[in-house]
Coordinates of C-alpha atoms in Angstrom, one line a residue:
X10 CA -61.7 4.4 -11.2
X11 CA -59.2 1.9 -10.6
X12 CA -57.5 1.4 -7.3
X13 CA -54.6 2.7 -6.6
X14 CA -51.8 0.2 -7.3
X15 CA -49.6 -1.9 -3.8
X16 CA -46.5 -2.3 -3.8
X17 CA -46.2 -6.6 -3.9
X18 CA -42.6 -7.3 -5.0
X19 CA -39.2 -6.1 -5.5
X20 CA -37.2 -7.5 -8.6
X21 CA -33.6 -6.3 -8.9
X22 CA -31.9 -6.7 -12.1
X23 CA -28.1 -6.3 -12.4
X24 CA -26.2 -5.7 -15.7
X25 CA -23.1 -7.4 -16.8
X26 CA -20.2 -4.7 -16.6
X27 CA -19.6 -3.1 -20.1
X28 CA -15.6 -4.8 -20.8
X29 CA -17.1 -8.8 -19.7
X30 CA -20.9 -8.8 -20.8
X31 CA -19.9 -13.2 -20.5
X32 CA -20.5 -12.5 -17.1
X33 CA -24.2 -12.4 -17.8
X34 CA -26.9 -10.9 -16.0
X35 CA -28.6 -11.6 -12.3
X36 CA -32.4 -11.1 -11.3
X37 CA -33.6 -11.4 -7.9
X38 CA -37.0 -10.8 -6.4
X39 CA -38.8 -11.0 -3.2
X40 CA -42.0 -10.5 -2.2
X41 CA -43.7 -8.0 0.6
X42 CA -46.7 -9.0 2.4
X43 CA -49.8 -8.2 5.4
X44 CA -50.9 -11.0 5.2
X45 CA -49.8 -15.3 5.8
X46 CA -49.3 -16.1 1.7
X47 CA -47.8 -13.5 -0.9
X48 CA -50.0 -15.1 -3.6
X49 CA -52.9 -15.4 -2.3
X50 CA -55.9 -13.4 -4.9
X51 CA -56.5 -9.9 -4.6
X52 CA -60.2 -9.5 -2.7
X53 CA -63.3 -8.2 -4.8
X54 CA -63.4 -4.6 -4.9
X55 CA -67.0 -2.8 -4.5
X56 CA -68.5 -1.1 -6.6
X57 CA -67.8 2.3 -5.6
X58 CA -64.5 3.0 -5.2
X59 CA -65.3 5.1 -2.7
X60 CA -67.3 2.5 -1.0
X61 CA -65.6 0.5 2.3
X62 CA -66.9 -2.2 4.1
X63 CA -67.7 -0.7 8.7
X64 CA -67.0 -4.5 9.4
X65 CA -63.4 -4.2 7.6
X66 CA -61.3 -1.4 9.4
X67 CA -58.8 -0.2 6.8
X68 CA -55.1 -0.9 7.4
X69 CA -53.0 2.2 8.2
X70 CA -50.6 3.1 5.8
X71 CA -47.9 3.2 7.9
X72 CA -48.5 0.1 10.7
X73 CA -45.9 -1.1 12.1
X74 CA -45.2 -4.2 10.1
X75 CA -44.9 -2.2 7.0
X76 CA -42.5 0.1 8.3
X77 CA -40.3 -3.2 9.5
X78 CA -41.0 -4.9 5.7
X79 CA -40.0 -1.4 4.0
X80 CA -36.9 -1.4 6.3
X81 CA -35.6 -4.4 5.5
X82 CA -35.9 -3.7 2.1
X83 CA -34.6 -0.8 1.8
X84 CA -31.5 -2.8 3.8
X85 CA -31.6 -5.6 1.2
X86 CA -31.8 -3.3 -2.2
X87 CA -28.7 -1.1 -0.7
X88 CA -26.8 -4.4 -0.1
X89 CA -27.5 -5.7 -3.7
X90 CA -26.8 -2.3 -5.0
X91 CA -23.6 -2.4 -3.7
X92 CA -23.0 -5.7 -4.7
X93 CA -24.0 -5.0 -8.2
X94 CA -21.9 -1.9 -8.2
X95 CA -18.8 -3.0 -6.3
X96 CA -18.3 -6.9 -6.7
X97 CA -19.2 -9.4 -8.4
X98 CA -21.1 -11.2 -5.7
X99 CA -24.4 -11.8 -8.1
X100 CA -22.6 -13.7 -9.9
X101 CA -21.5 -15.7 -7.5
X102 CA -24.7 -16.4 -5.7
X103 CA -25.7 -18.1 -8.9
X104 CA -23.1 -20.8 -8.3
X105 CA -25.7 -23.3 -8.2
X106 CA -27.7 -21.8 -11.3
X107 CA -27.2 -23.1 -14.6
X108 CA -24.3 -20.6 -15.2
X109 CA -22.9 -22.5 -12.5
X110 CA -20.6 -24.6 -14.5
X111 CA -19.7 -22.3 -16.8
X112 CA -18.7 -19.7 -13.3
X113 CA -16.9 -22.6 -11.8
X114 CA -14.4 -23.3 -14.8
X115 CA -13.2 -20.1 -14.4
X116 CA -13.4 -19.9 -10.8
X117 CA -10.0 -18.8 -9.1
X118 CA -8.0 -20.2 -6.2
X119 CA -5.3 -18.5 -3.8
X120 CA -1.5 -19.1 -3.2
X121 CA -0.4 -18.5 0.6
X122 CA 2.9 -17.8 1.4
X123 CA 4.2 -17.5 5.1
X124 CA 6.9 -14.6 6.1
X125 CA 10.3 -15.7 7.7
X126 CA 12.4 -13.1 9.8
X127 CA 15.9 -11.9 7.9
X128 CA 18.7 -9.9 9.7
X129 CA 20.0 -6.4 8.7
X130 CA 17.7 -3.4 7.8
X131 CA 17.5 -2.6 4.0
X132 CA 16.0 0.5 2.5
X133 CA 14.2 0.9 -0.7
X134 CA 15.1 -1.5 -3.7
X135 CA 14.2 0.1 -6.3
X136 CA 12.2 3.8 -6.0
X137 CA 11.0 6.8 -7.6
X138 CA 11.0 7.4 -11.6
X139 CA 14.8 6.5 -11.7
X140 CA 15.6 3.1 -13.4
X141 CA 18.0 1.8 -11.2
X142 CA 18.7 -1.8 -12.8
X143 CA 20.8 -1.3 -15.7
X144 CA 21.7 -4.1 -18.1
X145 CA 25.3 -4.8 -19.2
X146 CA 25.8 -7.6 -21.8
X147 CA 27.7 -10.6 -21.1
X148 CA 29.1 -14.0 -22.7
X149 CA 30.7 -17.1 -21.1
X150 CA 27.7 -19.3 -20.9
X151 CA 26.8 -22.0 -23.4
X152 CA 23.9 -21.4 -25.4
X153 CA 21.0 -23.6 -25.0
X154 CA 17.2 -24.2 -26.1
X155 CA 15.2 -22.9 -23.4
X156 CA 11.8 -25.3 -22.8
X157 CA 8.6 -23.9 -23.0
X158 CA 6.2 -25.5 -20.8
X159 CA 2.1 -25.9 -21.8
X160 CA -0.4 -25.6 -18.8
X161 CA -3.9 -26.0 -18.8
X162 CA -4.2 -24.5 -15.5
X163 CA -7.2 -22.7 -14.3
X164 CA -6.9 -19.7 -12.6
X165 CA -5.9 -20.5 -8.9
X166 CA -4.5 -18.6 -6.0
X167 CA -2.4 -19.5 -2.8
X168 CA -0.9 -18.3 0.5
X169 CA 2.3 -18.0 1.8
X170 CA 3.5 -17.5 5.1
X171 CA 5.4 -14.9 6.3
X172 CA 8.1 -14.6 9.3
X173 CA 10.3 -11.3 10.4
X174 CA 10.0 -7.9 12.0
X175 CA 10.8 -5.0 11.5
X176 CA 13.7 -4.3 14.0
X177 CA 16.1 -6.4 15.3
X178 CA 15.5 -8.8 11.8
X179 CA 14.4 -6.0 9.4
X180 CA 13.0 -8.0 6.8
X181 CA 10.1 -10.3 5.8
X182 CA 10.6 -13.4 3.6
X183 CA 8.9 -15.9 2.4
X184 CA 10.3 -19.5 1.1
X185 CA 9.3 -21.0 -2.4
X186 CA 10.1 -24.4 -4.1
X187 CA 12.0 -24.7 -7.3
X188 CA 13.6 -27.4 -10.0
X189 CA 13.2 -31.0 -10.3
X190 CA 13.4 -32.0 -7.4
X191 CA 11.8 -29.3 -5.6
X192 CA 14.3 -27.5 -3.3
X193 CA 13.3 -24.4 -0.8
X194 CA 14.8 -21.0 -0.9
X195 CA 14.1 -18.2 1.0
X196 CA 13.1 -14.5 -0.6
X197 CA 12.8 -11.3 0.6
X198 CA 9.1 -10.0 -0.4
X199 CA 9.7 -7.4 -2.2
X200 CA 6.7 -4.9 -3.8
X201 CA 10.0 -2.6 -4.7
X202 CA 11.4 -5.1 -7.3
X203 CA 11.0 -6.3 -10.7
X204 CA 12.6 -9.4 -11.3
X205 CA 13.0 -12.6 -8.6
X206 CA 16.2 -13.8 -8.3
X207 CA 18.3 -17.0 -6.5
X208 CA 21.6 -16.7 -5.7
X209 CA 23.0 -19.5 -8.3
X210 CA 26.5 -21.4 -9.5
X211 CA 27.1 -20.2 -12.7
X212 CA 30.1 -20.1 -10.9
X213 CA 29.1 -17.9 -8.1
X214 CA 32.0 -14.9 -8.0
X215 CA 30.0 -13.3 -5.2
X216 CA 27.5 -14.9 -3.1
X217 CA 26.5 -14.3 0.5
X218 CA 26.5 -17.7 2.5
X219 CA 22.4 -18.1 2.7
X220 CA 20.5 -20.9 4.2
X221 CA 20.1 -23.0 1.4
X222 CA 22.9 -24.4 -1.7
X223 CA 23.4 -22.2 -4.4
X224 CA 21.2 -22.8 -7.4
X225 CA 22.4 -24.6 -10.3
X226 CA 21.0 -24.2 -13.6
X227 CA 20.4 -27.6 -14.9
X228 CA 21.1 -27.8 -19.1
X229 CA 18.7 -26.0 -21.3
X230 CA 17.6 -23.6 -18.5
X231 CA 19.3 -20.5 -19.7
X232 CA 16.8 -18.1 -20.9
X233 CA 17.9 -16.5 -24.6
X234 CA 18.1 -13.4 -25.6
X235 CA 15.3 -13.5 -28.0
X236 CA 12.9 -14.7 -25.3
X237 CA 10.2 -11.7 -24.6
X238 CA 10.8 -11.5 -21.2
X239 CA 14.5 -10.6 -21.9
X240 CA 13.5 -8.5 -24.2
X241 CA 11.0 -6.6 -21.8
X242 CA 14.1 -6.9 -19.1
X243 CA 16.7 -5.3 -21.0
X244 CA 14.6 -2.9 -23.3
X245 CA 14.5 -3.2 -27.1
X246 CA 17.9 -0.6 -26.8
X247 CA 20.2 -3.6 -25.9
X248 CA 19.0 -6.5 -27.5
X249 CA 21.8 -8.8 -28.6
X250 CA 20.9 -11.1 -31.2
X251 CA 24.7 -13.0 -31.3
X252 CA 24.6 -12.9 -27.5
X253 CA 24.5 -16.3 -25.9
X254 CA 22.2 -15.8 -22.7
X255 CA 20.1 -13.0 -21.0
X256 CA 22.5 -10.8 -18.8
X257 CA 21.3 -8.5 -16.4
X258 CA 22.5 -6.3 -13.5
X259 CA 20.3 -4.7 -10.7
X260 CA 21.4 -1.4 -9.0
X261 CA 19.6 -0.7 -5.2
X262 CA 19.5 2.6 -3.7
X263 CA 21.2 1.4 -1.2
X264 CA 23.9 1.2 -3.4
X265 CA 23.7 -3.0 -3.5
X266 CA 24.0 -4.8 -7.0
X267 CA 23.3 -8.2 -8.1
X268 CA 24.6 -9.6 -11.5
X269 CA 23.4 -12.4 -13.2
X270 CA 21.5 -14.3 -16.1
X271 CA 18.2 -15.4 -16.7
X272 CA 17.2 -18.7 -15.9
X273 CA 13.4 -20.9 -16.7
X274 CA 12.7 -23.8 -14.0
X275 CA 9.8 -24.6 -12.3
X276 CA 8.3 -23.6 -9.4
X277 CA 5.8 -26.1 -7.1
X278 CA 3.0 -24.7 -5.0
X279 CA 0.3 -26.0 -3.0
X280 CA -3.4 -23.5 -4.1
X281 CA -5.9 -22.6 -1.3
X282 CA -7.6 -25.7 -2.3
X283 CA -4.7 -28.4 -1.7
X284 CA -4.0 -29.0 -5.0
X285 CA -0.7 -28.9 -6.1
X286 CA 1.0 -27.2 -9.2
X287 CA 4.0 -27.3 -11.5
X288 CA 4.7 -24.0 -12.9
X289 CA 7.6 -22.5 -15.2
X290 CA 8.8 -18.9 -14.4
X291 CA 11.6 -17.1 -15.6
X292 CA 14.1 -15.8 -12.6
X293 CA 17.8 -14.2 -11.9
X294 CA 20.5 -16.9 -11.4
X295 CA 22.9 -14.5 -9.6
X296 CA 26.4 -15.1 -9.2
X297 CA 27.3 -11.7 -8.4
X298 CA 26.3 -9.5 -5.3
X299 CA 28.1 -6.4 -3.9
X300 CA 27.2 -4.4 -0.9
X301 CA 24.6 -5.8 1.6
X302 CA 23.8 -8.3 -0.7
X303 CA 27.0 -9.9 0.1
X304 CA 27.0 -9.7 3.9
X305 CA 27.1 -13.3 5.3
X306 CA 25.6 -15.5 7.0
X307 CA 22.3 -14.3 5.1
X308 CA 18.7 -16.0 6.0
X309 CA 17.7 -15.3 2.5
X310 CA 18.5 -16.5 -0.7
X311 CA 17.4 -13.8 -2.9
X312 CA 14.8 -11.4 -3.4
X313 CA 10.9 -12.2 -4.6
X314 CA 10.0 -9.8 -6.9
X315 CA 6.2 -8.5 -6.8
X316 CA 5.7 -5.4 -8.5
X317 CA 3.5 -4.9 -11.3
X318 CA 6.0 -5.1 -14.3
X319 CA 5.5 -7.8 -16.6
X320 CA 8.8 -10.2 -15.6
X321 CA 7.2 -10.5 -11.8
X322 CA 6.0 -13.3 -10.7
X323 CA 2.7 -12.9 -10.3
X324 CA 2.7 -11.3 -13.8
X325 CA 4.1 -14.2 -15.1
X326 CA 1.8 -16.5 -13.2
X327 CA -1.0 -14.1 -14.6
X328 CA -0.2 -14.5 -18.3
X329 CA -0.1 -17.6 -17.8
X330 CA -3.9 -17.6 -16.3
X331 CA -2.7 -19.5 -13.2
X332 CA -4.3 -16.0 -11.1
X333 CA -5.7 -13.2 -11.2
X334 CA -3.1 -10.3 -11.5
X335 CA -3.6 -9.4 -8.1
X336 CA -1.4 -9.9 -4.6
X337 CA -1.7 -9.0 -1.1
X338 CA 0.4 -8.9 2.1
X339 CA -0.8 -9.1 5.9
X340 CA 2.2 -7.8 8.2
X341 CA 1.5 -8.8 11.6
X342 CA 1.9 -5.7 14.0
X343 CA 3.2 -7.9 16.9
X344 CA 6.7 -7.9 18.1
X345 CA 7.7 -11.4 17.2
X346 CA 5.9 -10.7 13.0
X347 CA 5.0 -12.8 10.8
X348 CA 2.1 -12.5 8.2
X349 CA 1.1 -14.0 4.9
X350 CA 1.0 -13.2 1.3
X351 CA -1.2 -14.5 -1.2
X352 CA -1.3 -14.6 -4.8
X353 CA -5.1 -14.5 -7.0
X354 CA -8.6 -12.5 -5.7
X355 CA -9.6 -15.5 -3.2
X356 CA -8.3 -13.7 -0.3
X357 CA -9.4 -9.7 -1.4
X358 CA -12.2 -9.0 1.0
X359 CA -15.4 -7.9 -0.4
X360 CA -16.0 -5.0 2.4
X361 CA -14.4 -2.4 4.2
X362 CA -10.9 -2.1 1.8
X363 CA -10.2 1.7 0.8
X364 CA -8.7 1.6 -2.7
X365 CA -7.0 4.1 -4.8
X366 CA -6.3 4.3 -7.8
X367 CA -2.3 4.0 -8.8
X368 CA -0.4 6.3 -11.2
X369 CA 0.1 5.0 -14.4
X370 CA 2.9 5.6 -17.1
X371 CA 6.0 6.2 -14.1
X372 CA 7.1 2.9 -13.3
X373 CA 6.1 -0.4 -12.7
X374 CA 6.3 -0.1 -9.2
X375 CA 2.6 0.9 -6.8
X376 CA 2.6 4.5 -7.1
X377 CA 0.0 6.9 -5.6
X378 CA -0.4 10.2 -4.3
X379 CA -1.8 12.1 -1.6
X380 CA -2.7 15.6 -1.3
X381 CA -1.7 15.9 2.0
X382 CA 0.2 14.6 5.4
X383 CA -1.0 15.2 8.7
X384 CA 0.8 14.8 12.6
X385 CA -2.0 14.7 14.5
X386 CA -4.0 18.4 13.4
X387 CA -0.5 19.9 12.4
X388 CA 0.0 20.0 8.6
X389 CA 3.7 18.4 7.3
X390 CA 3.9 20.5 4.1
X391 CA 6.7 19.5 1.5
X392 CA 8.8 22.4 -0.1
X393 CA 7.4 23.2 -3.6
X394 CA 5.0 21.1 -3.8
X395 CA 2.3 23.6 -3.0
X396 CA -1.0 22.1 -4.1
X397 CA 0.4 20.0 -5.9
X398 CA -0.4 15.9 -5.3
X399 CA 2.8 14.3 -3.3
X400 CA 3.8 10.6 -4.9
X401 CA 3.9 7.7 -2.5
X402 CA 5.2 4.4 -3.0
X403 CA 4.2 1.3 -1.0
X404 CA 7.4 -1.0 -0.7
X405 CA 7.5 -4.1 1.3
X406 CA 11.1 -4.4 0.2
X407 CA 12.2 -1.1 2.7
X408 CA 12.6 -2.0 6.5
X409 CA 11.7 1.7 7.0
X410 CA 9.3 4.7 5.7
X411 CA 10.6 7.7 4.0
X412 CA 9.6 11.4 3.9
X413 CA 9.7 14.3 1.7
X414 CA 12.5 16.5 3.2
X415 CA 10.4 19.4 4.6
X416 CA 8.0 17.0 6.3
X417 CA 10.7 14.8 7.7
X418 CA 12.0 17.9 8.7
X419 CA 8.8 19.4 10.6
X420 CA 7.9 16.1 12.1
X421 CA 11.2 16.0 14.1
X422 CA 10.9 19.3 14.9
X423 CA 6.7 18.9 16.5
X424 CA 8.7 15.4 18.0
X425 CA 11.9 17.2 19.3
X426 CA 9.2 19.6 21.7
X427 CA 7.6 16.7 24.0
X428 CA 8.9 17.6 26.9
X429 CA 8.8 13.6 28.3
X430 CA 11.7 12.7 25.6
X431 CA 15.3 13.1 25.8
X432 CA 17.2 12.5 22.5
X433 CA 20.1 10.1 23.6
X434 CA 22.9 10.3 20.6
X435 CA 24.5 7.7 21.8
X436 CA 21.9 5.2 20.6
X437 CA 23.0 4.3 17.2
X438 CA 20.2 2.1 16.4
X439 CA 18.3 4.5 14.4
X440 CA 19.1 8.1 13.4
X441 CA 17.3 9.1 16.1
X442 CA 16.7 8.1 19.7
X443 CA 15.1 9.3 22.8
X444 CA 15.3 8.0 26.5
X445 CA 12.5 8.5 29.0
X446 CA 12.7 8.8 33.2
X447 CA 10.8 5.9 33.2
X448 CA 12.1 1.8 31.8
X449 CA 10.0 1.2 28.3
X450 CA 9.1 -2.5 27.1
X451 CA 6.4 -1.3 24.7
X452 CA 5.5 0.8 22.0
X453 CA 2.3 1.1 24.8
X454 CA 4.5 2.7 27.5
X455 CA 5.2 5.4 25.4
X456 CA 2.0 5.9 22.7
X457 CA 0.5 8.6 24.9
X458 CA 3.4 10.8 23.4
X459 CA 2.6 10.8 19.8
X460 CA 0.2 11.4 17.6
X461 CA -0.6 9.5 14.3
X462 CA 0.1 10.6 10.9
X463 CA -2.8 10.4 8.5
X464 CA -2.2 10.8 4.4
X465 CA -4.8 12.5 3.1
X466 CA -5.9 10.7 -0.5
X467 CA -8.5 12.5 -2.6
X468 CA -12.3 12.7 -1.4
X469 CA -14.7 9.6 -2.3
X470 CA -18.1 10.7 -3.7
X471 CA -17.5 14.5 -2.6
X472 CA -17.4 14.0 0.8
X473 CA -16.1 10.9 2.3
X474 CA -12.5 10.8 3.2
X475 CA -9.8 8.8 2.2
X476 CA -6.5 8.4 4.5
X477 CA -4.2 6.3 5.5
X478 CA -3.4 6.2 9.1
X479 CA -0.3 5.2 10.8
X480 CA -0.6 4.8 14.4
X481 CA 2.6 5.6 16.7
X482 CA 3.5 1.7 16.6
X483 CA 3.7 2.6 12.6
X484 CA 6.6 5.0 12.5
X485 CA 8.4 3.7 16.2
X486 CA 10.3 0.7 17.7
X487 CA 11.9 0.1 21.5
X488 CA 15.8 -0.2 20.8
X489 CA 18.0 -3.0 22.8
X490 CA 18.9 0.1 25.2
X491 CA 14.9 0.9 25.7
X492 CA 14.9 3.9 24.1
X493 CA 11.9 4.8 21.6
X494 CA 13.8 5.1 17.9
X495 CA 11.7 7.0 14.8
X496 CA 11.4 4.9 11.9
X497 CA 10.6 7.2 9.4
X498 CA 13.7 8.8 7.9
X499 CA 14.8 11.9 5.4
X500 CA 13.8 10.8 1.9
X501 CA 16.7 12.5 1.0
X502 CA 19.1 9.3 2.2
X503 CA 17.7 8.0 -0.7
X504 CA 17.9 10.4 -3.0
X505 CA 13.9 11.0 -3.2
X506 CA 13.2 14.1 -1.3
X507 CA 9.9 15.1 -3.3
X508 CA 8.8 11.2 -2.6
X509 CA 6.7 9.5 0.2
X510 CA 7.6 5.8 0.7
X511 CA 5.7 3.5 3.1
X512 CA 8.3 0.8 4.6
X513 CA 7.4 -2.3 6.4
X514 CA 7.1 -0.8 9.6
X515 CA 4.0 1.4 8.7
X516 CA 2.6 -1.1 6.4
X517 CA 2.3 -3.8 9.8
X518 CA -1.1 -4.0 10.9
X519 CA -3.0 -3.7 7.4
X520 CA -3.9 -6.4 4.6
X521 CA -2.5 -4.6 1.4
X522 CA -3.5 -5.4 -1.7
X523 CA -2.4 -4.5 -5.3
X524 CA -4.9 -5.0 -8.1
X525 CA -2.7 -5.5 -11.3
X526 CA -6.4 -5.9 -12.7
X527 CA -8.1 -2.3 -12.3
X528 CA -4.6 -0.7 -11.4
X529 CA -5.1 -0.1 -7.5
X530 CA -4.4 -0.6 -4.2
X531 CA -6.1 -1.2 -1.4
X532 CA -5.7 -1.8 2.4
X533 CA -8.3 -2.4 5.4
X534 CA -7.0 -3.3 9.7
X535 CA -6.5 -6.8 10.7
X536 CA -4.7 -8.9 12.8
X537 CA -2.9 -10.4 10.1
X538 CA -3.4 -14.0 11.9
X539 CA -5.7 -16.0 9.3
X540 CA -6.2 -15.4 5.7
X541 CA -10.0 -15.5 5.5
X542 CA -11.8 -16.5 2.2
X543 CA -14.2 -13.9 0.7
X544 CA -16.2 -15.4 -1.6
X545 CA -19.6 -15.6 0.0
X546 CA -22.0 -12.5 1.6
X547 CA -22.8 -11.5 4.8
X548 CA -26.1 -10.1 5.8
X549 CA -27.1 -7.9 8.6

């Protein structure tokens, strides 16, 4: 009879994903030992199986160093499991493998922008399943060849700083670099909106006075109608082959407009890495603006446009395989702001982000749903939707959040019985104020007041929930009078009752990302101080 078999080794083998079987295969493999060498030769068996030597006493099946060799693992096999299943970390611990070269050429960098504070509020650019941006056709511009650049660029990814807050600035921007000579211009990020435009003198008819010159399209930068991305702007309906440029006009909720044609330059960034890069990208020159666009002086130039359609930026930049379709935004939660945003998968954490998937087929904006919103244990139902799933849109581009109308409407109501607040109508800042007994000089003074409001996103694996909470410093700010304001509005001012939509102030404290790539978004807590790299693993 043979003896019965010990456990020596663990080899863990882990399949290329079904869509990129290039990414190969990983093996790894340890051994488990009792004794000082793992290889060391079995000893000789007797000749009864039965048979065991008084001298030898036989080892317990459960002594204590076994129990500390099957826990760790049982730790390392759950780790590479999840590795296996939920990154591609295998891969990259074979950097220095003979795939190794082959991984590196297509390894990918970030782009990291920094945020700058803007003044004046603005709502939601661009919202719900309503195209807003309508296209008129125009002439009066030359026509011109429009210059195609080549890049070989790998796939690389940077950051970019950002500055603002939320109230008194009420907006986040970022600056980029663009034309020969590079010259700096200031954007609003903007999740909300499509296409990235520069105010510009094409003449200018009406341009707020920004920071920076106008624009001015050098010759042969005028983008023609036949060009794809005009095409994908305006819709096959109003293509104009005898038209002479790409015309556009955007329509805001907030009833803003900008006018303009589209214009190729190039854009100059600095990657993760230090390297620079000269990329094309097609953007708005606008020479017309109405509403708040036109209020002056303006600390912006224009608006960066980072949803998921395909005349974004980082769509753009995608095609062009300088990154990964995939961008993220840190909002600091602190009074004074600031964050970053990046551009490629560098900067995605590899742990601890809660993803959802986004809605396809409604827009190109980052739609979700949720199947229900909670203030504190008290449910905020929404009339008629019943059980059915309520949309939410994350949009950096609103200063504010917005409710369904119903749960706007019973969250004032559980906020309108604290006993501690006194609503003071005289405070204009925000539609609604309250004054206390007692001076405020932090969301702190008054937190004890207020309960968070959770979203409720479908179960993962049966039982483990997904939510998104936002604290009271997510829906409140302190007003120059000291009052405490509410920062989540009516979704009806907007014309989207039935809609949820997450504004800067309740996105502040989070590293959001949208994954262009597997359609999803994600968000985990942080300080939003330092972009950290994520391209290595951590252990227990």
């Amino acid at each position: 009879m043979e003896p019965n078999p010990q456990l020596h080794g663990v080899v863990i083998i882990s399949l290329p994903p079904s869509d990129d079987p290039s990414k190969g295969k990983t093996i790894t493999a340890f051994t488990l030992s009792d004794g000082e060498s793992s290889f060391a030769p079995p000893p000789p068996t007797s000749s009864s199986p039965f048979s065991q030597s008084p001298s030898t006493p036989r080892p317990s099946l459960f002594s204590p160093k076994k129990a500390i060799y099957s826990l760790l693992a049982a730790a390392f096999i759950a780790v590479s499991l999840y590795g296996c299943l939920y990154s591609e970390l295998p891969v990259q611990l074979l950097s220095g493998s003979e795939l190794g070269d082959e991984m590196r050429k297509n390894d990918t960098k970030s782009f990291l922008l920094q945020l700058y504070p803007k003044q004046r509020g603005r709502i939601l650019r661009e919202i719900g399943d309503v195209k807003l941006a309508q296209v008129k056709v125009r002439d009066g511009i030359e026509e011109r060849k429009t210059r195609y650049d080549s890049t070989d660029l790998v796939n690389s990814s940077t950051v970019f700083p950002i500055q603002g807050n939320v109230y008194p600035d009420g907006q986040y921007y970022t600056s980029i670099f663009v034309g020969n000579p590079p010259r700096p211009y200031y954007l609003d990020v903007d999740t909300g909106s499509d296409l990235t435009w520069i105010q510009c003198d094409a003449p200018c008819t009406n341009c707020a006075k920004g920071p920076h010159p106008l624009y001015k399209p050098a010759k042969g930068k005028i983008v023609p109608p036949r060009d794809s991305l005009c095409q994908e702007l305006q819709g096959n309906q109003n293509y104009c082959a005898t038209c002479r440029q790409c015309d556009y006009e955007i329509e805001y909720a907030d009833r803003s407009s900008s006018v303009g044609v589209l214009a190729r330059d190039e854009m100059h960034l600095i990657t993760s890495d230090g390297d620079k890069e000269k990329l094309s990208f097609v953007f708005g020159c606008a020479y017309d603006q109405r509403g708040q666009l036109l209020a002056s002086p303006a600390k912006t130039d224009g608006i960066l446009g980072l949803s998921g359609a395909r005349i974004s930026l980082p769509s753009q930049l995608a095609n062009q395989g300088v990154i990964s379709n995939i961008i993220g935004h840190c909002i600091t939660s602190e009074p004074s702001g600031g964050g970053y945003l990046f551009f490629g998968d560098d900067y995605v954490p590899r742990w601890g982000v809660t993803w959802v998937s986004t809605l396809n087929g409604l827009s190109s904006l980052y739609h979700t749903s949720v199947q229900k919103m909670r203030f504190g244990n008290q449910e905020l139902s929404a009339e008629g939707q019943g059980n059915k799933l309520i949309q939410v849109i994350f949009d950096s581009g609103s200063s504010y959040t917005y409710f369904p109308h119903d749960a706007y409407t019973n969250l004032v109501s559980s906020l309108k019985s604290i006993s501690s607040l006194v609503q003071d109508d005289s405070d204009k800042t925000l539609p609604l104020c309250w004054k206390t007994d007692f001076p405020i000089s932090s969301i702190n003074d008054v937190k004890k007041y207020f309960k968070p409001v959770t979203l409720h996103f479908a179960n993962r694996w049966l039982f483990v929930p997904t939510t998104y909470v936002i604290p009271p410093e997510g829906y409140l700010i302190i007003s120059e009078k000291g009052n405490v304001c509410l920062g989540i509005f009516d979704g009806m001012d907007v014309q989207h009752g039935s809609t949820i939509i997450l504004g800067d102030i309740s996105l502040r404290g989070k590293l959001v990302i949208y994954d262009n790539e597997q359609n999803r978004i994600g968000w985990v807590q942080s300080n939003c101080v330092k972009p950290q790299k994520t391209n290595f693993l951590f252990l227990f």
